[in-house]
CSV table of C-alpha atoms in Angstrom, one decimal:
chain,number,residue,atom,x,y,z
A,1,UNK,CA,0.0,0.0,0.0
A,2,UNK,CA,1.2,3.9,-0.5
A,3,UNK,CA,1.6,4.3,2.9
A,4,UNK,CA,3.3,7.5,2.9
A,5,UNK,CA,1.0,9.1,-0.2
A,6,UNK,CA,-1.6,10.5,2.4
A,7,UNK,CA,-2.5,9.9,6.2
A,8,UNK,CA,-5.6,8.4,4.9
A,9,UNK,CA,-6.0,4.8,4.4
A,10,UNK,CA,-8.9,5.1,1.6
A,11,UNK,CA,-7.2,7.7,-0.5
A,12,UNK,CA,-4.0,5.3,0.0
A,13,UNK,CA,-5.9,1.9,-1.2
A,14,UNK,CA,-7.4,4.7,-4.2
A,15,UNK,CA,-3.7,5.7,-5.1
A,16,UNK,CA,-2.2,1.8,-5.7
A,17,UNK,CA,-6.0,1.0,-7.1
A,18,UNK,CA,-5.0,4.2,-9.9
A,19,UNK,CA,-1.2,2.6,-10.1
A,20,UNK,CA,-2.0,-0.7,-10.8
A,21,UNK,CA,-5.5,-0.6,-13.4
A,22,UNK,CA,-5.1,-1.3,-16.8
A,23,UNK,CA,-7.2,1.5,-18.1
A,24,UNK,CA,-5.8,5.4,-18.1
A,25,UNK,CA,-8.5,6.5,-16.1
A,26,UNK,CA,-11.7,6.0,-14.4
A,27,UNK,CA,-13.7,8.6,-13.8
A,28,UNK,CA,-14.1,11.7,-16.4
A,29,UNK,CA,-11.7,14.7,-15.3
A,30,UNK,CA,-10.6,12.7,-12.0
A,31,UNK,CA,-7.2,13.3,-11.1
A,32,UNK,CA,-5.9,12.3,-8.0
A,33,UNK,CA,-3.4,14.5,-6.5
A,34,UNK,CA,-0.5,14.4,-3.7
A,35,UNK,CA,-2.3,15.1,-0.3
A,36,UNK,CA,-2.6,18.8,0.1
A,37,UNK,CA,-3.0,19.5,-3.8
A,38,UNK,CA,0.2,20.5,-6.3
A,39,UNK,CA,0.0,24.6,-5.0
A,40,UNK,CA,-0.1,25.6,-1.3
A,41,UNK,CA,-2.1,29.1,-2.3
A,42,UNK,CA,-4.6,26.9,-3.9
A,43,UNK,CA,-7.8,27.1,-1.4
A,44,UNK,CA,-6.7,30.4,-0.5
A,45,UNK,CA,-6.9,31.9,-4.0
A,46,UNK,CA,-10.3,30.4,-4.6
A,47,UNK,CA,-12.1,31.7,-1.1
A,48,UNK,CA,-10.7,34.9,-1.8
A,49,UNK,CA,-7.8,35.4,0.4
A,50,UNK,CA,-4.8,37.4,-0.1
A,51,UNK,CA,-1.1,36.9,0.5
A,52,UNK,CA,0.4,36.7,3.0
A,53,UNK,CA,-2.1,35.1,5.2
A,54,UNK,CA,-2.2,35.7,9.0
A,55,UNK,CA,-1.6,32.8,10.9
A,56,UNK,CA,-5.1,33.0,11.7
A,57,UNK,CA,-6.2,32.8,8.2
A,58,UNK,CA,-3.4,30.2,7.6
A,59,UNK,CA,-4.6,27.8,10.6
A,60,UNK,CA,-8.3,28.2,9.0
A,61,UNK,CA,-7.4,27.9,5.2
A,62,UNK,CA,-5.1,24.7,6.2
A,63,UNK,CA,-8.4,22.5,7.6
A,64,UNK,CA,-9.2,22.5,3.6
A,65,UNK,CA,-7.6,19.8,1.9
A,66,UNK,CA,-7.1,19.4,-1.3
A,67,UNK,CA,-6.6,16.1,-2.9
A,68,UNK,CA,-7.7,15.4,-6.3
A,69,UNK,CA,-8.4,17.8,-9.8
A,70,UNK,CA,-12.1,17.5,-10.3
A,71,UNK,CA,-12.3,18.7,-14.0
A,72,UNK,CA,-9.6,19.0,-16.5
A,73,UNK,CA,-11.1,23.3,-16.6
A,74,UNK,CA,-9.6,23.5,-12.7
A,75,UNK,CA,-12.3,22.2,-10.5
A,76,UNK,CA,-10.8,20.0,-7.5
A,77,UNK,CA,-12.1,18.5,-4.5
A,78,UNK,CA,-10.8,18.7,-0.7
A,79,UNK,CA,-11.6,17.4,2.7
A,80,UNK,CA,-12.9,19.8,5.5
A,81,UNK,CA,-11.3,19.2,8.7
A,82,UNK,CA,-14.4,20.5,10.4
A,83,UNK,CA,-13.7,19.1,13.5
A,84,UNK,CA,-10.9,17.0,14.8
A,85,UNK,CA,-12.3,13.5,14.6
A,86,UNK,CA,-9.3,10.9,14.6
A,87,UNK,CA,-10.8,9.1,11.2
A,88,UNK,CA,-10.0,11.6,8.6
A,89,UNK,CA,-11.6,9.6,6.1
A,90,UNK,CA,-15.0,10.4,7.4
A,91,UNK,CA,-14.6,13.8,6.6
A,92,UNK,CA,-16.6,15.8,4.3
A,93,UNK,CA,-15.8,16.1,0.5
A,94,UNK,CA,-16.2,19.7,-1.0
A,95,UNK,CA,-15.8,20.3,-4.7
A,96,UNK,CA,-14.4,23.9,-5.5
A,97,UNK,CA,-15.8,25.1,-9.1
A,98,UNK,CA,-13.3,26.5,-11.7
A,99,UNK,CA,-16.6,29.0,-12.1
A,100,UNK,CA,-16.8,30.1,-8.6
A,101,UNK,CA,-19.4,27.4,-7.3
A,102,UNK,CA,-19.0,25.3,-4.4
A,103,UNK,CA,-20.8,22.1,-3.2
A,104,UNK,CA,-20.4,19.5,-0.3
A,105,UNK,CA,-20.7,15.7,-2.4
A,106,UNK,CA,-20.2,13.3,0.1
A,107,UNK,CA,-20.0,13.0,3.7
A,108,UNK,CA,-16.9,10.9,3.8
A,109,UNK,CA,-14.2,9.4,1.4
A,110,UNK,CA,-15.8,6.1,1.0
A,111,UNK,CA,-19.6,7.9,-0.5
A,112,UNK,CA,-17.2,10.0,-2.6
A,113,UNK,CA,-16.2,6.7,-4.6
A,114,UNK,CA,-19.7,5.9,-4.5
A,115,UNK,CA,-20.1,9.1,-6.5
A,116,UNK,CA,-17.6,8.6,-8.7
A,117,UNK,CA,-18.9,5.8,-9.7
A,118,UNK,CA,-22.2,7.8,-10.3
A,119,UNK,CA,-20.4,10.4,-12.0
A,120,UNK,CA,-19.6,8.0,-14.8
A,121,UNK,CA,-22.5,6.3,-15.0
A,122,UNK,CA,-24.3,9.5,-16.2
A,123,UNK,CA,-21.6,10.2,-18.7
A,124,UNK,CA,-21.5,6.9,-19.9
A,125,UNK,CA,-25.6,6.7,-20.6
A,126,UNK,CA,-25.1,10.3,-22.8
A,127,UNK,CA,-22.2,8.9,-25.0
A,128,UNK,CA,-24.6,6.0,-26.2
A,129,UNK,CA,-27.3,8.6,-27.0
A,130,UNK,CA,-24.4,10.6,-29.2
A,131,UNK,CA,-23.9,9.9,-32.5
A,132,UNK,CA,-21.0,12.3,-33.9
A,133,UNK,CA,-18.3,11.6,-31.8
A,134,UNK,CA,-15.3,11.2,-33.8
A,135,UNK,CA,-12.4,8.2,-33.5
A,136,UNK,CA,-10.9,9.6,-30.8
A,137,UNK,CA,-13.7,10.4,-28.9
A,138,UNK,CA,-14.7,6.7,-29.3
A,139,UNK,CA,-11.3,5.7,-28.2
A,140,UNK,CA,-11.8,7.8,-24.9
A,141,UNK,CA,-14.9,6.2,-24.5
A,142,UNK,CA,-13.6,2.7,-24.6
A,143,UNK,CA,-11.3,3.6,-22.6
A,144,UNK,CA,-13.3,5.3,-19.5
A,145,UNK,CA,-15.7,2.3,-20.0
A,146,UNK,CA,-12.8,0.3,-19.1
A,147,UNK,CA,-11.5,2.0,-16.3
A,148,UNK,CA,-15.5,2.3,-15.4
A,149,UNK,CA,-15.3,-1.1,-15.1
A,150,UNK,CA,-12.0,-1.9,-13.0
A,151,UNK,CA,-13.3,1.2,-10.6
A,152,UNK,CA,-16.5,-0.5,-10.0
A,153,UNK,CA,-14.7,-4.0,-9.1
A,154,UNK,CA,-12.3,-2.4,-7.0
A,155,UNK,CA,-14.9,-0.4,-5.0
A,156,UNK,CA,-16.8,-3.9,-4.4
A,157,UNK,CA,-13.8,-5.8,-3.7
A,158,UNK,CA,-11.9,-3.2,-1.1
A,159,UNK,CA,-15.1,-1.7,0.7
A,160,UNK,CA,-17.9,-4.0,-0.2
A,161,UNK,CA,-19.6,-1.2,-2.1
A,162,UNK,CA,-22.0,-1.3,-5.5
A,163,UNK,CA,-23.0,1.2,-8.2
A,164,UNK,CA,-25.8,3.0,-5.4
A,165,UNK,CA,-29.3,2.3,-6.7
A,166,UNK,CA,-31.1,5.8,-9.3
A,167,UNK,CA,-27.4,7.1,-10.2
A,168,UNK,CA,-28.4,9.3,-12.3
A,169,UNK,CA,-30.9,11.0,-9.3
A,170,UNK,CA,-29.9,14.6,-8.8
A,171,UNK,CA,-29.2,15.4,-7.0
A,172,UNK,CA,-28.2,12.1,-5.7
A,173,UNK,CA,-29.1,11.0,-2.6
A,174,UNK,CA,-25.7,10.6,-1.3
A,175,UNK,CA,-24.7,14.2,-2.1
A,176,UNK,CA,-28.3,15.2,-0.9
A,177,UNK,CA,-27.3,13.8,2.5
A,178,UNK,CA,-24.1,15.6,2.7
A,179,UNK,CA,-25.1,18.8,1.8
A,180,UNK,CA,-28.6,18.6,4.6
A,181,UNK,CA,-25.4,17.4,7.0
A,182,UNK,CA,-23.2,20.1,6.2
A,183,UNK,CA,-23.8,22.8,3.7
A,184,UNK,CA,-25.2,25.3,5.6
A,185,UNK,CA,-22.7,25.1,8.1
A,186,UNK,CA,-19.6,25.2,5.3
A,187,UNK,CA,-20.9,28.1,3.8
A,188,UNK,CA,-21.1,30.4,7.0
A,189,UNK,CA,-17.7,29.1,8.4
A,190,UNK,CA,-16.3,30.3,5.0
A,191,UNK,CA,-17.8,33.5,5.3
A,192,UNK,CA,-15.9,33.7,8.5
A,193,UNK,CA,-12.7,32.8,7.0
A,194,UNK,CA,-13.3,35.5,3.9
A,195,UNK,CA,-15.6,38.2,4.9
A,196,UNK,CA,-15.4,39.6,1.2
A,197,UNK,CA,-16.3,36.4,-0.2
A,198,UNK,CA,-19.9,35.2,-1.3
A,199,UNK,CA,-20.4,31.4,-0.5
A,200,UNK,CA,-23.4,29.6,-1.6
A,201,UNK,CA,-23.9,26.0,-1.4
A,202,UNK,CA,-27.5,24.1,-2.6
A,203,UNK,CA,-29.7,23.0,0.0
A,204,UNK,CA,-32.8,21.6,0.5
A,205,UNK,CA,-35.2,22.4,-0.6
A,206,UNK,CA,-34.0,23.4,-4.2
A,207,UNK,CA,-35.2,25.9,-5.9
């Protein structure tokens, strides 16, 4: 196992799962990144916060972690170290938007990969109902179909967890239960962080 890639043991079993499939990749725009993301100024530039950071600032900005690119546009995803729980990998996932948007998708690592696996089985469903995709597109296809597929076998084999039933609901009922658990509260401790800043999150009921 990566031991030493992150202090987490899910995103560690995640990393040798991504070192060892055949396919490329398995999840559209996924990346997985080096715990704490590939630019220290990363959360702090998107909440709004300007160099250099008071150590109050610094100790705040630091309980967002990033771990993994999102969207190949600039989207990426961290944990909030909203408390100080000892399992870190119960910790909420938020997904910062290269557009400015922000969202809570999963209340811990292990309903992330659940959503993943969501993720793709929406995209997957639209590329049968396309019809002008051109070779390469086809090729990318195949090959996220692929990866798809290992990513759904290793998600049953290492935590005993299945494609969840209506994945193309949204919003899904696994992000539903993480943004009624902790969106409202995301958004106002942000606001404390960066008084400037404007953070919205959706929550029920949506409009």
């Amino acid at each position: 196992m990566a031991a030493e890639f992150s202090p987490i043991p899910e995103l560690n079993l995640l990393k040798d799962f991504e070192d060892t499939m055949e396919a490329a990749y398995f999840s559209d725009g996924f990346e997985l990144w080096q715990y704490g993301g590939p630019d220290p100024g990363l959360v702090a530039d998107w909440i709004g916060l300007k160099a250099p950071l008071s150590p109050r600032e610094q100790d705040r900005v630091d309980r967002l972690v990033p771990f993994a690119q999102a969207t190949g546009s600039g989207s990426f995803y961290a944990l909030w170290r909203c408390d100080d729980r000892p399992d870190l990998g119960t910790l909420p996932v938020v997904c910062f938007g290269d557009e400015g948007d922000l969202d809570v998708v999963a209340a811990g690592l292990q309903p992330f990969f659940q959503t993943l696996a969501c993720d793709n089985e929406c995209f997957l469903a639209d590329w049968e109902d396309e019809a002008d995709k051109d070779e390469d597109d086809e090729e990318h296809g195949r090959e996220l179909a692929q990866g798809h597929a290992e990513f759904l076998a290793w998600l049953e084999r290492t935590f005993d967890l299945g494609l969840p039933e209506d994945p193309l609901a949204d919003p899904h009922p696994l992000t539903d239960a993480a943004r009624r658990a902790y969106g409202r509260r995301l958004a106002t401790w942000l606001q404390e962080v960066s008084p400037g800043g404007t953070f919205e999150i959706p929550v029920p009921p949506y409009r």
